[in-house]
Coordinates of C-alpha atoms in Angstrom, one line a residue:
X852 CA -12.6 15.4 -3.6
X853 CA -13.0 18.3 -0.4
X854 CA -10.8 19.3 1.6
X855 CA -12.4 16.8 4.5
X856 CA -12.1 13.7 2.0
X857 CA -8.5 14.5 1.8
X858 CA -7.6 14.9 5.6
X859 CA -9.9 11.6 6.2
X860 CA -7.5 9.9 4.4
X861 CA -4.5 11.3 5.3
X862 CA -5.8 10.5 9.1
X863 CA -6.8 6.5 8.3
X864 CA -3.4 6.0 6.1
X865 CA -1.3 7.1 8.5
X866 CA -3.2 5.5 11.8
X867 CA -3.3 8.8 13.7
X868 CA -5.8 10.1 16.6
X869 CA -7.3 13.2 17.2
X870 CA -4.9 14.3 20.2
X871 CA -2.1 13.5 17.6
X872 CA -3.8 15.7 14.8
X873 CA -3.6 18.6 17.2
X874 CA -0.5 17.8 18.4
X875 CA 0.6 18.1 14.8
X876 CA -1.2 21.3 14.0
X877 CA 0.4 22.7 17.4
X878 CA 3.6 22.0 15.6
X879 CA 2.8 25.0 13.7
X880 CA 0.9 26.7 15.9
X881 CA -2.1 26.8 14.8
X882 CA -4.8 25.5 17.9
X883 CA -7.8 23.1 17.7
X884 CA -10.0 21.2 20.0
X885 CA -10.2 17.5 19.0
X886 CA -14.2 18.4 19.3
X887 CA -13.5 20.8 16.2
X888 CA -11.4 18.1 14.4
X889 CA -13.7 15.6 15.4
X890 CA -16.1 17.7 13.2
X891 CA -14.4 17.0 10.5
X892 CA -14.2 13.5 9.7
X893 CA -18.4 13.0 10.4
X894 CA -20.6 12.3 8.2
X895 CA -22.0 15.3 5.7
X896 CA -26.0 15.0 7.0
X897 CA -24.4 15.3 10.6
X898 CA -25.3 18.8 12.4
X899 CA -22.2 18.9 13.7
X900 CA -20.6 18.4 9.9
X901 CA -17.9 21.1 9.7
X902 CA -16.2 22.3 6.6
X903 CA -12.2 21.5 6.6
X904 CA -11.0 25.1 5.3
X905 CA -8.2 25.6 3.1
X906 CA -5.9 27.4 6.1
X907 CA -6.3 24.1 8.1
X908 CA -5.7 22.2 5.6
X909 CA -2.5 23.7 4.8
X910 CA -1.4 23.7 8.6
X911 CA -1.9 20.4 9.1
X912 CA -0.1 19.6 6.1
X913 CA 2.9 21.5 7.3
X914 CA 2.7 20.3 10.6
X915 CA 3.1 16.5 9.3
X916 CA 5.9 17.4 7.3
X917 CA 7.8 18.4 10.5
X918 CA 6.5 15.4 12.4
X919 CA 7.7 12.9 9.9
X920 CA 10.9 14.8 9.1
X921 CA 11.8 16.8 12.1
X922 CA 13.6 19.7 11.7
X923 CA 16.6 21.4 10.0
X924 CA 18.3 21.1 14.0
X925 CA 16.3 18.0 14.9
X926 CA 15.8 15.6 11.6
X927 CA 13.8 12.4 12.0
X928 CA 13.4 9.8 9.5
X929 CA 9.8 9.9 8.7
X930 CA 9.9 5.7 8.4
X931 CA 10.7 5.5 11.9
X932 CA 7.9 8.1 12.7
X933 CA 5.3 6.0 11.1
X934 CA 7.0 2.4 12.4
X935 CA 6.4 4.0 16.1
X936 CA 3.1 4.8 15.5
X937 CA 2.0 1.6 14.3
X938 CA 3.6 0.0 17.2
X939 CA 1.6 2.1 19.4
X940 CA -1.6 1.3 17.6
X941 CA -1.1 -2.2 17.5
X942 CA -0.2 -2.1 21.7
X943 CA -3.9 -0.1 21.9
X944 CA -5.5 -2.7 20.0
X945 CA -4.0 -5.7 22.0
X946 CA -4.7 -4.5 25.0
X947 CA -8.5 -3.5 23.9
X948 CA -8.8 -7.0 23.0
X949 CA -7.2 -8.2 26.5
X950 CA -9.7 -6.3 28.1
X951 CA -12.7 -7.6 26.3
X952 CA -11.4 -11.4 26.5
X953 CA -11.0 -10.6 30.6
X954 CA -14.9 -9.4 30.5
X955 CA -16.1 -12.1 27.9
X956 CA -17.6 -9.2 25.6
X957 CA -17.1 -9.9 21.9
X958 CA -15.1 -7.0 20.1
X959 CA -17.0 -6.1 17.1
X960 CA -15.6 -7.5 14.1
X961 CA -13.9 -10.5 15.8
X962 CA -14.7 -13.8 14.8
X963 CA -14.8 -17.0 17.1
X964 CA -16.4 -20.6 15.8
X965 CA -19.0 -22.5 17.6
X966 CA -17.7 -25.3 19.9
X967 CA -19.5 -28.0 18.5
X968 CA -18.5 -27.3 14.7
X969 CA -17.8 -30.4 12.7
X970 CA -16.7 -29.9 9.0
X971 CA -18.8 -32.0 6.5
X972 CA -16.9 -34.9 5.0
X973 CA -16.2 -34.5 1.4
X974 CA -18.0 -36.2 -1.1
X975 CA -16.4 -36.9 -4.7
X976 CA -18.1 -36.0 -7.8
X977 CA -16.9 -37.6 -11.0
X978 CA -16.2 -35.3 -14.0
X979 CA -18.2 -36.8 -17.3
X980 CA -15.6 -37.2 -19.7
X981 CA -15.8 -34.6 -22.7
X982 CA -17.7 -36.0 -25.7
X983 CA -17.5 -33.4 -28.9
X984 CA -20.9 -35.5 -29.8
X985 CA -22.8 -33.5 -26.9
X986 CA -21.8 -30.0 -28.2
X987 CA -25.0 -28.7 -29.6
X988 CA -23.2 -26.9 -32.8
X989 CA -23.8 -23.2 -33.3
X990 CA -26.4 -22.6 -36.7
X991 CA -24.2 -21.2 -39.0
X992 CA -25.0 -17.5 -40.5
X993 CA -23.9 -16.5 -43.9
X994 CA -22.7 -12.7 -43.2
X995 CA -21.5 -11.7 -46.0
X996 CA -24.3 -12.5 -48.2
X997 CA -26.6 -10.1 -46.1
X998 CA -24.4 -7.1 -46.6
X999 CA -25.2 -4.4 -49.5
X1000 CA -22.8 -2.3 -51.0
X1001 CA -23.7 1.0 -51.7
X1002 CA -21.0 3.4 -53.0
X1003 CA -22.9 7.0 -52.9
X1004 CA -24.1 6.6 -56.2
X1005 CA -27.8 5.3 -57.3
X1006 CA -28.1 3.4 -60.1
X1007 CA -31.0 2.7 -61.8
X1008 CA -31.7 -0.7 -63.3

């Protein structure tokens, strides 16, 4: 696992955007373009793949610690951090989907049934009752009479 895999998931688990990755490495003042960290998390055949470097790594890394805790003046309670952004997350998504109901367009991944859907009716199938008579029995095989000791030593006979 590279340094990119790492900060991928670090960015999915925690729900954050690019403008909050560089607010979080500005924390520490270290500077990025969200084009740069944009870089990052594409695919490896891209052209624009960029390699996430150890130093960046490491600031971002101590940037989110004083995100989620705050600091020695200012602490935070890194729950309520994350609670926050969820919140805000979950306000982006609603009002995405507002928008796409108010224009008709179908967000990807939702689901909406047909109009005229009718389940089937159930039909009941009757289990045959067990009969031990129908078992086909296994063929028996005599192990132990096909095994041949041999002790290391060869005896003539």
């Amino acid at each position: 696992m590279n340094n990119n895999d790492i900060f991928k998931k670090l960015r999915v688990a925690l729900q954050l955007r690019d403008d909050q990755i560089v607010a979080i490495l500005e924390l520490v003042d270290f500077r990025m373009s969200k084009g740069e960290i944009g870089n990052f998390f594409r695919n490896e055949e891209h052209p624009n793949f960029m390699v996430c470097g150890d130093q960046v790594l490491r600031n971002f890394l101590n940037g989110l610690v004083i995100h989620l805790r705050g600091t020695k003046e200012n602490p935070k309670n890194a729950m309520d951090v994350i609670k926050e952004n969820q919140e805000v997350v979950k306000k982006n998504i609603a009002e995405t989907r507002a928008k796409g109901e108010l224009s008709g367009a179908k967000t990807k991944g939702e689901y909406r049934p047909k109009s005229d859907f009718t389940p089937k009716p159930k039909t009941d199938f009757k289990k045959k009752p067990f009969n031990p008579m129908d078992k086909k029995p296994a063929p028996k095989i005599q192990v132990v009479e096909k095994v041949q000791f041999k002790n290391g030593k060869n005896k003539k006979s």
